[in-house]
Coordinates of C-alpha atoms in Angstrom, one line a residue:
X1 CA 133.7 70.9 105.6
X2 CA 133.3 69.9 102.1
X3 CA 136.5 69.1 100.1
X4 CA 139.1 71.1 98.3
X5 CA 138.6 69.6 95.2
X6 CA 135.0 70.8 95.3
X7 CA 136.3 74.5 96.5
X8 CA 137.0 73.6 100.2
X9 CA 139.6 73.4 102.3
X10 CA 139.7 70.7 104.8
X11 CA 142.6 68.8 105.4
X12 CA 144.6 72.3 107.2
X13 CA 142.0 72.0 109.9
X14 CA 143.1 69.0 111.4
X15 CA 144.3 70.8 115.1
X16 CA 140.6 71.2 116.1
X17 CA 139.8 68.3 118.9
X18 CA 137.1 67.2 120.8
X19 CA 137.3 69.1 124.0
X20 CA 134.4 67.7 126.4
X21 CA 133.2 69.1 129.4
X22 CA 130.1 68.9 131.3
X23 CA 128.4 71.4 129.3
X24 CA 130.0 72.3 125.7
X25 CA 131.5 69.9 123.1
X26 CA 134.2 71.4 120.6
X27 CA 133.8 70.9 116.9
X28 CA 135.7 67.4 115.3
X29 CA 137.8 67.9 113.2
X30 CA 139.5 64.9 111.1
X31 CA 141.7 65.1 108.1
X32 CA 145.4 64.7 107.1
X33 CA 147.5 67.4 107.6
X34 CA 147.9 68.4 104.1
X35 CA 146.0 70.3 101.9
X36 CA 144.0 67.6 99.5
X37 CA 145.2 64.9 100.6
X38 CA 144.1 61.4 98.6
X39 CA 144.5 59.7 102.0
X40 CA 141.8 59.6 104.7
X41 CA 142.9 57.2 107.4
X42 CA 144.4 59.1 109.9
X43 CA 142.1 60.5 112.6
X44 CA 142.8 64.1 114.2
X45 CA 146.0 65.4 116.6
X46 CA 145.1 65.2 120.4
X47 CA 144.5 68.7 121.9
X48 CA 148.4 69.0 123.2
X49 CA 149.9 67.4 120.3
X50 CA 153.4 69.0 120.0
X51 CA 153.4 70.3 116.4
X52 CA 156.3 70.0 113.4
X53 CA 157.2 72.6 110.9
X54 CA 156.0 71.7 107.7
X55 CA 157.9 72.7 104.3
X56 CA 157.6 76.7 105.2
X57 CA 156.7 79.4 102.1
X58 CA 159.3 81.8 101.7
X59 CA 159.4 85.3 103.2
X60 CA 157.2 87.5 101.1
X61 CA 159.3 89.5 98.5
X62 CA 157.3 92.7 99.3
X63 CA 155.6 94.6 101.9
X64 CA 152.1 93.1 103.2
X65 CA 150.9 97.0 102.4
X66 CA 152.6 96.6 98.9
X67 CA 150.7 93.2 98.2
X68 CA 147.2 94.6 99.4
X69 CA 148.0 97.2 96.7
X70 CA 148.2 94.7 93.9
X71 CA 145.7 92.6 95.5
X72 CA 143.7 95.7 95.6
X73 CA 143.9 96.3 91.5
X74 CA 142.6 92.6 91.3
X75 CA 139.8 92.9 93.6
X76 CA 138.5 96.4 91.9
X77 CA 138.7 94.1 88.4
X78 CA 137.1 91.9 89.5
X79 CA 133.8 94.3 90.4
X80 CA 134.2 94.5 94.2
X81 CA 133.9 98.1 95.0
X82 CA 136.2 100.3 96.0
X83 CA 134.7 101.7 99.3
X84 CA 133.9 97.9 100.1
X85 CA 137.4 97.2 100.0
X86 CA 139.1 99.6 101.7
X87 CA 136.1 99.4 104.4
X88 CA 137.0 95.0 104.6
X89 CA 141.0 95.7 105.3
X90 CA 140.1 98.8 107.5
X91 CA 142.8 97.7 110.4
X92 CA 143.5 94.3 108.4
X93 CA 147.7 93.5 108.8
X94 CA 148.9 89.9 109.1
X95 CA 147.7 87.8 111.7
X96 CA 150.5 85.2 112.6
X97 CA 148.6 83.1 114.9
X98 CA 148.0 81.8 111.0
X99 CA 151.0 81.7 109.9
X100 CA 152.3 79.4 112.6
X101 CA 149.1 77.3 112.1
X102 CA 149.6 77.3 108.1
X103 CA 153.2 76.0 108.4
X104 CA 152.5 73.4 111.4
X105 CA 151.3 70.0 111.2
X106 CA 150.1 67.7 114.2
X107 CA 153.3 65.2 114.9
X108 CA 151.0 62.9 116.9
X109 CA 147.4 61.6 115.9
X110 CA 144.7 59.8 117.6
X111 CA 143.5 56.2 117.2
X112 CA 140.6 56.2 115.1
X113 CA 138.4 54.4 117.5
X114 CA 138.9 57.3 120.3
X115 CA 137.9 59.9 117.9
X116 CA 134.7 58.3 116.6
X117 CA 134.2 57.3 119.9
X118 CA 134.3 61.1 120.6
X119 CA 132.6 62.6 117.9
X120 CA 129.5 60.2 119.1
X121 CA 129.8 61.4 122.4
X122 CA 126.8 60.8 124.5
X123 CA 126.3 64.6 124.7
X124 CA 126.9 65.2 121.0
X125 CA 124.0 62.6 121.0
X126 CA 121.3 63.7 122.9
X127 CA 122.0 67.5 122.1
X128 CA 121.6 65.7 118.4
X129 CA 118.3 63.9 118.8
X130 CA 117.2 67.3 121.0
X131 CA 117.8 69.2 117.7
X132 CA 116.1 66.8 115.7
X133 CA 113.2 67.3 117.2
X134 CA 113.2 71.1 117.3
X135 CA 113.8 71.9 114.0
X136 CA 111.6 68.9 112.8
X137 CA 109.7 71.0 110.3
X138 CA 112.5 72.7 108.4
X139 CA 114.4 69.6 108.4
X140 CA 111.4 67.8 106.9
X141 CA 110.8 70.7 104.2
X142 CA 115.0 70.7 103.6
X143 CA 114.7 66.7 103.1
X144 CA 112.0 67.3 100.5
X145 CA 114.2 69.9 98.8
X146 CA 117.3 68.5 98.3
X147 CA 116.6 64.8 99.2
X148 CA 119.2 64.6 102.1
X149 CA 118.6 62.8 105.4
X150 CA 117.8 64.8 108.5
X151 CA 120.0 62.7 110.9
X152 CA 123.2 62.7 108.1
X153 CA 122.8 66.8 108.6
X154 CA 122.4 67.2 112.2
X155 CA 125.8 64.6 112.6
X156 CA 127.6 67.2 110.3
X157 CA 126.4 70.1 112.5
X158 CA 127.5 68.7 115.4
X159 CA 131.1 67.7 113.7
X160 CA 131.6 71.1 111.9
X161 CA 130.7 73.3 115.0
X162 CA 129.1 71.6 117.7
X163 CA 125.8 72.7 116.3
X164 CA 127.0 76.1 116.0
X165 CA 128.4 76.9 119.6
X166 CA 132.4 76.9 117.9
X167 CA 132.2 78.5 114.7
X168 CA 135.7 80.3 114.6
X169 CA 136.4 83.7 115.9
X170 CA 139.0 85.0 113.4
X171 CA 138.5 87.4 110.7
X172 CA 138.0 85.6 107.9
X173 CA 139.4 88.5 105.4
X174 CA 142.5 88.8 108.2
X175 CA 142.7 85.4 107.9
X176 CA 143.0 84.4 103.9
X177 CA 144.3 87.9 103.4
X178 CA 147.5 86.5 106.0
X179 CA 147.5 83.1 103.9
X180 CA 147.4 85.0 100.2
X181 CA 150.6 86.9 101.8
X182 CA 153.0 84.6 103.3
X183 CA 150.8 81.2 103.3
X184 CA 151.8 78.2 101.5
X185 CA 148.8 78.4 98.8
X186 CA 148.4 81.8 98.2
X187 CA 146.7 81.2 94.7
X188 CA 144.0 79.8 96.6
X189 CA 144.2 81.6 99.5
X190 CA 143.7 85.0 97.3
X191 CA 140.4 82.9 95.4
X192 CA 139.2 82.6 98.6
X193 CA 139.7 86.0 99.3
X194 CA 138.1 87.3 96.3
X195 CA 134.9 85.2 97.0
X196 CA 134.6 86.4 100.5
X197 CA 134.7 90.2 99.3
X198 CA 132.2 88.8 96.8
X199 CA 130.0 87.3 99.7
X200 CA 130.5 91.0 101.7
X201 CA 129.5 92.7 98.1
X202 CA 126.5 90.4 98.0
X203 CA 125.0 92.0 101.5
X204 CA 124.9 88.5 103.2
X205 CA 127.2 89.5 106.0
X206 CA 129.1 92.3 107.5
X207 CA 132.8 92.2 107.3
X208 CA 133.2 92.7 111.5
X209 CA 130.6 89.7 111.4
X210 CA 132.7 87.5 108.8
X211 CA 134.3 85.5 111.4
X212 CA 135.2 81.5 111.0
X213 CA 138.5 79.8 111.5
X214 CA 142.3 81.0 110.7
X215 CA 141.8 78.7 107.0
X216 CA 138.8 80.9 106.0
X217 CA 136.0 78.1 107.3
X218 CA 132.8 79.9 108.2
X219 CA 129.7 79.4 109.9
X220 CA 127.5 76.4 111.3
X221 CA 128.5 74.6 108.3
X222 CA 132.2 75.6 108.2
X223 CA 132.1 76.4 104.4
X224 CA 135.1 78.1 102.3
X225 CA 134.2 81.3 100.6
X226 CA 133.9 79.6 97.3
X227 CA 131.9 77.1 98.3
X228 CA 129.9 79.3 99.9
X229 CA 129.4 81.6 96.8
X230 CA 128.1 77.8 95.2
X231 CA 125.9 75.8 97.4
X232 CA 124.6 78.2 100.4
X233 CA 121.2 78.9 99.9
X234 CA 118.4 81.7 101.6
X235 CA 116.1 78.6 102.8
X236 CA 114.5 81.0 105.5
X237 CA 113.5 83.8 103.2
X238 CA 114.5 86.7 104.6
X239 CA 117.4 87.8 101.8
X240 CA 120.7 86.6 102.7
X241 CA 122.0 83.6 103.0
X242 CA 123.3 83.8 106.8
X243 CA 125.1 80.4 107.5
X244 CA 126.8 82.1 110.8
X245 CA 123.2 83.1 112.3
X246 CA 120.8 81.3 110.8
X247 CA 120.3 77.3 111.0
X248 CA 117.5 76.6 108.3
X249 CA 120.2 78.5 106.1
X250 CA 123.1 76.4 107.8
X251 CA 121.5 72.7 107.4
X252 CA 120.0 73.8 103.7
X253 CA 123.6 74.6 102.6
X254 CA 125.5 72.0 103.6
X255 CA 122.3 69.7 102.5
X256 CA 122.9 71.5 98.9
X257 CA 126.4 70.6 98.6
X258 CA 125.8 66.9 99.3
X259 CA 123.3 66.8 97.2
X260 CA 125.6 68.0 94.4
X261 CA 127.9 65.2 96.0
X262 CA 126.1 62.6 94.6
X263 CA 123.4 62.0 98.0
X264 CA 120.9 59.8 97.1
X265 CA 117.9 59.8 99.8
X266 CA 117.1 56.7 101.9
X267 CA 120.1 55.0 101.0
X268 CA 122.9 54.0 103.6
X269 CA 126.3 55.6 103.5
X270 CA 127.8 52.1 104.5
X271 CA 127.4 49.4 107.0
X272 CA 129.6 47.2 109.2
X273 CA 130.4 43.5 107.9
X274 CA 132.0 40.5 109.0
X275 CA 134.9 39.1 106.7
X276 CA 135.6 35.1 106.2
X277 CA 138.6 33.3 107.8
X278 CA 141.2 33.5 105.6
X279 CA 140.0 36.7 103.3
X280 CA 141.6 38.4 100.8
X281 CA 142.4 41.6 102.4
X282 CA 144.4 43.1 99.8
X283 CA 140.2 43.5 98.1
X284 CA 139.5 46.7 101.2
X285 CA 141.0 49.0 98.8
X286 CA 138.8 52.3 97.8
X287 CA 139.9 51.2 94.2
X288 CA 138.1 48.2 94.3
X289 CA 134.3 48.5 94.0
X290 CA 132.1 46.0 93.7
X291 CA 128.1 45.1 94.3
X292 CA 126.8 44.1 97.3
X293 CA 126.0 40.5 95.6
X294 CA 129.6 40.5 94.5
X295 CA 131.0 41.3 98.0
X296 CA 128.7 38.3 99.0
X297 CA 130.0 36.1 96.7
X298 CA 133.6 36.7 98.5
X299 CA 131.9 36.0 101.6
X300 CA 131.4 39.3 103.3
X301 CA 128.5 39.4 105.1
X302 CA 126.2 42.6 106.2
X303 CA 122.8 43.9 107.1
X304 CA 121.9 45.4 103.5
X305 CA 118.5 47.1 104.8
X306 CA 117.0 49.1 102.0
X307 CA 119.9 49.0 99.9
X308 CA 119.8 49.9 96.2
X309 CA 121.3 46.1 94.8
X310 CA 122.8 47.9 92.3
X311 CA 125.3 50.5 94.3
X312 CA 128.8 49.7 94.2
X313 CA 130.5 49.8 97.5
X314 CA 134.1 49.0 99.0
X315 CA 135.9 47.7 102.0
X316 CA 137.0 50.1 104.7
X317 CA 139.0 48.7 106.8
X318 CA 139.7 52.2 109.5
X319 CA 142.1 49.8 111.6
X320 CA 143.5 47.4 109.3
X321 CA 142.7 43.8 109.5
X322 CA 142.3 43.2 113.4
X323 CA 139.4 46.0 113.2
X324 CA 135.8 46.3 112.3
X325 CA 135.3 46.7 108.9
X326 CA 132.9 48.3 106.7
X327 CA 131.3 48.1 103.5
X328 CA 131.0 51.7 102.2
X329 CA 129.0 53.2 99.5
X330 CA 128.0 56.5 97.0
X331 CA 126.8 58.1 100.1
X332 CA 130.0 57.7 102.1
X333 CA 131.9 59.4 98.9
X334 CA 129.3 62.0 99.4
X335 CA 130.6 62.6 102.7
X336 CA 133.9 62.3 102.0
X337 CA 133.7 65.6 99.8
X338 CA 132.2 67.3 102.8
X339 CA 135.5 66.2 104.3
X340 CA 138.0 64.2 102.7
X341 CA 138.6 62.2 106.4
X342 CA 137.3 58.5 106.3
X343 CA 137.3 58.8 110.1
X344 CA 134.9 61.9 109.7
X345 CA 132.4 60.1 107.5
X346 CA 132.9 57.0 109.9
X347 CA 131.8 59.4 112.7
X348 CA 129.2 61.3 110.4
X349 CA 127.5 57.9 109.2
X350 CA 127.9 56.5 112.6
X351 CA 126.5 59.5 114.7
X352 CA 123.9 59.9 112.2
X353 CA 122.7 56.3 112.9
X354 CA 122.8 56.6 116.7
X355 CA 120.3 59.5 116.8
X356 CA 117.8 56.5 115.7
X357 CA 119.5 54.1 118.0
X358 CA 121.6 52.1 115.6
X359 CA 124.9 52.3 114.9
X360 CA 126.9 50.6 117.1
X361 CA 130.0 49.1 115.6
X362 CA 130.3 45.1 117.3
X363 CA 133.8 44.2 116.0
X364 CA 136.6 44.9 118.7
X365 CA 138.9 47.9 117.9
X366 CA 142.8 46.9 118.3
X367 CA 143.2 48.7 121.2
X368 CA 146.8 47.5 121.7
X369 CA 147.9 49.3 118.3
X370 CA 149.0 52.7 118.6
X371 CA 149.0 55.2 115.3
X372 CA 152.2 55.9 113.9
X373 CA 153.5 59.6 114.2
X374 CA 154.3 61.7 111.7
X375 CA 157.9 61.5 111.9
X376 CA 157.4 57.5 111.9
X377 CA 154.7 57.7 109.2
X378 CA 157.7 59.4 106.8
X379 CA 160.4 57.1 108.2
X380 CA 157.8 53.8 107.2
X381 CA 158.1 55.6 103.4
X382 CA 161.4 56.3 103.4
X383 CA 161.8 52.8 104.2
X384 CA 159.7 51.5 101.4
X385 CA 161.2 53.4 98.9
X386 CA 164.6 52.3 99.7
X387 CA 162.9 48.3 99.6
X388 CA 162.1 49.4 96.0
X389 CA 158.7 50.3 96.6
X390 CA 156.7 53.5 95.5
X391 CA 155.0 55.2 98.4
X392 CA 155.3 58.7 96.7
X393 CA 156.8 61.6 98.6
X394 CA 157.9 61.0 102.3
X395 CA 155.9 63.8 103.7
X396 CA 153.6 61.8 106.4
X397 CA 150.7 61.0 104.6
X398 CA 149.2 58.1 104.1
X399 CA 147.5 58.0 100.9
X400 CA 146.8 55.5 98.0
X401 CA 150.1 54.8 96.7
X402 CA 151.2 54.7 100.5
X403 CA 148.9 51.9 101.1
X404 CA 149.8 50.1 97.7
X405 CA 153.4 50.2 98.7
X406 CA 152.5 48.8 101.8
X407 CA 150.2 46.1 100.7
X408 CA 152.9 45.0 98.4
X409 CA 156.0 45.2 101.3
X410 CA 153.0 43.1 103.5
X411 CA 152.2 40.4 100.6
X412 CA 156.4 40.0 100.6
X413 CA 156.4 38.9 103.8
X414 CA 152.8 37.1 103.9
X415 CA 151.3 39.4 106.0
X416 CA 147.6 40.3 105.7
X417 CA 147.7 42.9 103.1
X418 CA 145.6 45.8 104.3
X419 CA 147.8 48.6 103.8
X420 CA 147.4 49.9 107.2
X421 CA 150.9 51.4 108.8
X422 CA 152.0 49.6 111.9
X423 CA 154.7 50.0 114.6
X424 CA 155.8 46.2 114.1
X425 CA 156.1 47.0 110.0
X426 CA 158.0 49.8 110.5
X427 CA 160.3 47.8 112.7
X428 CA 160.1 45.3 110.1
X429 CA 161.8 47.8 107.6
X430 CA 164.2 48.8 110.0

């Protein structure tokens, strides 16, 4: 689900698992739990994660029927008709099933190597390389459109909603007209509000058929409103642009919005590489971009393939330094704005790969490491701060100033400096 900085929400949706069974395969969802987070490292909450209360919005100052008055003046001003409005909140009062979800956040996450291990599921695979083949045309006439790979857009149908079998069941007007109420981000949530009455006005959908998840994502794709209004396009020409019903419509969309992210065709998103005894790993920082000659020059070491010589790329290193680690590039960022999750482009890339019968990763995954929780991940900057580091705000996410305090904490004690949070370097600051 393309980022928030591009009009999409992704890091709320981090409670949706995969939930395998011998027939259906849940949607994958992986992001921080915090809206536009910087920080992509953490994969997402096992299905029975017990949740923690996040910093909670206080109670609305006026009735919900009082705010879909004023919200009603803003709507009509904005040119979405009156009839259309009143027919949308026919029945419409706050749903608190969103609520709870908009103030929650998952206290326990998974390891990244059991999520991308799940997101490239052997079923997610061969349903994958099924669908491949049966929509081998219009993927072929949506690569020559907008210059996307096939295999990069059936991996993010299968992560956004299982190739459409979970594509939310909540009113999406219910839903951001709950979040523009009593949510924590009701600016946004009432921009995504106005652009889904904008998307009813435009005759693409019907306002009983607007259904997606409790944050407003709809369809196959999982697209916001806004970015909906934006990149989803009519690709099977008959008049709307019908990402819920319609998958030449779905797979066009989402391959418009990477190719406004930067796509370039034929090129690889990343690849796995070995590092030298005694590296540097301070260099796997997102910050640090170099060629792939450069990288060689430091001793890193990859399978290039048809890479463009001149694309910058950095180190990814998903499990810090006793992990496999990966050389990314422009079309990982790409990803990334789909979903600001390294883990989900990991699995995206990686999925993507498998359908041709690549992508394996060969390094060995520290199995032995666990991921801090939340409540440790804010204990690990409180702890840094006090040490006279900067971590920014202790709320549990592990973004770039995070992972410089950390690298700097690691270099004090002559750790490898990889910025990754550990159980031992939390005890360490203990």
């Amino acid at each position: 689900m393309p980022h928030l900085a591009t009009g999409r929400l992704c890091c709320l949706l981090a409670g949706t698992t995969l939930l395998l069974s011998a027939c259906v395969e849940s949607p994958t969802r992986d992001a921080q739990p915090a809206v536009a987070s910087p920080s992509a490292s953490t994969p997402a909450a096992p299905a029975a994660a017990p949740q923690v209360k996040a910093q909670v919005a206080p109670a609305p100052a006026i009735s919900f029927s009082a705010w879909r008055g004023q919200f009603r003046i803003k709507a009509l001003r904005a040119g979405i008709p009156a009839e259309l409005f009143d027919r949308a909140f026919n029945g419409i009062d706050p749903d608190m099933s969103v609520v709870r979800a908009d103030h929650s956040q998952p206290e326990f996450t998974r390891p990244v190597w059991e999520y991308i291990e799940g997101a490239t599921s052997p079923i997610r695979l061969r349903k994958g390389q099924a669908l491949l083949a049966e929509h081998a045309a219009t993927l072929a006439a949506i690569e020559q459109r907008y210059g996307v790979d096939r295999e990069t857009l059936v991996a993010i149908w299968g992560m956004e909603s299982s190739f459409g079998q979970f594509m939310g069941e909540q009113s999406v007007i219910r839903s951001l007209a709950t979040l523009a109420y009593e949510g924590r981000r009701p600016q946004w949530a009432e921009e995504q509000l106005l652009a889904a009455l904008q998307i009813l006005h435009n005759g693409d959908i019907q306002p009983g058929s607007m259904r997606g998840s409790w944050a407003g994502a709809m369809g196959q794709t999982q697209f916001i409103p806004t970015t909906y209004l934006t990149h989803a396009v009519d690709f099977d020409g008959d008049g709307r642009r019908d990402i819920w019903n319609s998958s030449a419509d779905a797979l066009a969309s989402a391959a418009h919005y990477l190719q406004a992210s930067g796509w370039q065709f034929g090129q690889p998103w990343g690849m796995e590489v070995a590092l030298p005894s005694g590296f540097d790993y301070a260099l796997a920082d997102s910050e640090i971009r170099k060629t792939y000659a450069q990288w060689i020059e430091y001793g890193v070491k990859g399978q290039p393939g048809n890479l463009d010589p001149q694309q910058t790329g950095y180190l990814l290193l998903p499990a810090g330094h006793r992990g496999p680690a990966f050389l990314v590039f422009r079309n990982f960022n790409a990803i990334l704005k789909y979903n600001n999750s390294s883990s989900y482009a990991l699995a995206v890339g990686l999925l993507g790969q498998r359908f041709g019968g690549g992508g394996q990763i060969l390094a060995e995954w520290p199995r032995s490491d666990r991921p801090l929780s939340r409540s440790e991940r804010i204990e690990l900057q409180e702890g840094l701060a006090t040490q006279g580091y900067n971590p920014g705000p202790a709320d549990g996410i592990i973004g770039a100033n995070t992972r410089k305090a950390i690298r700097a904490y690691q270099q004090s004690l002559g750790l490898p400096a990889d910025g990754y949070p550990t159980p031992a370097l939390l005890q360490r600051l203990r």
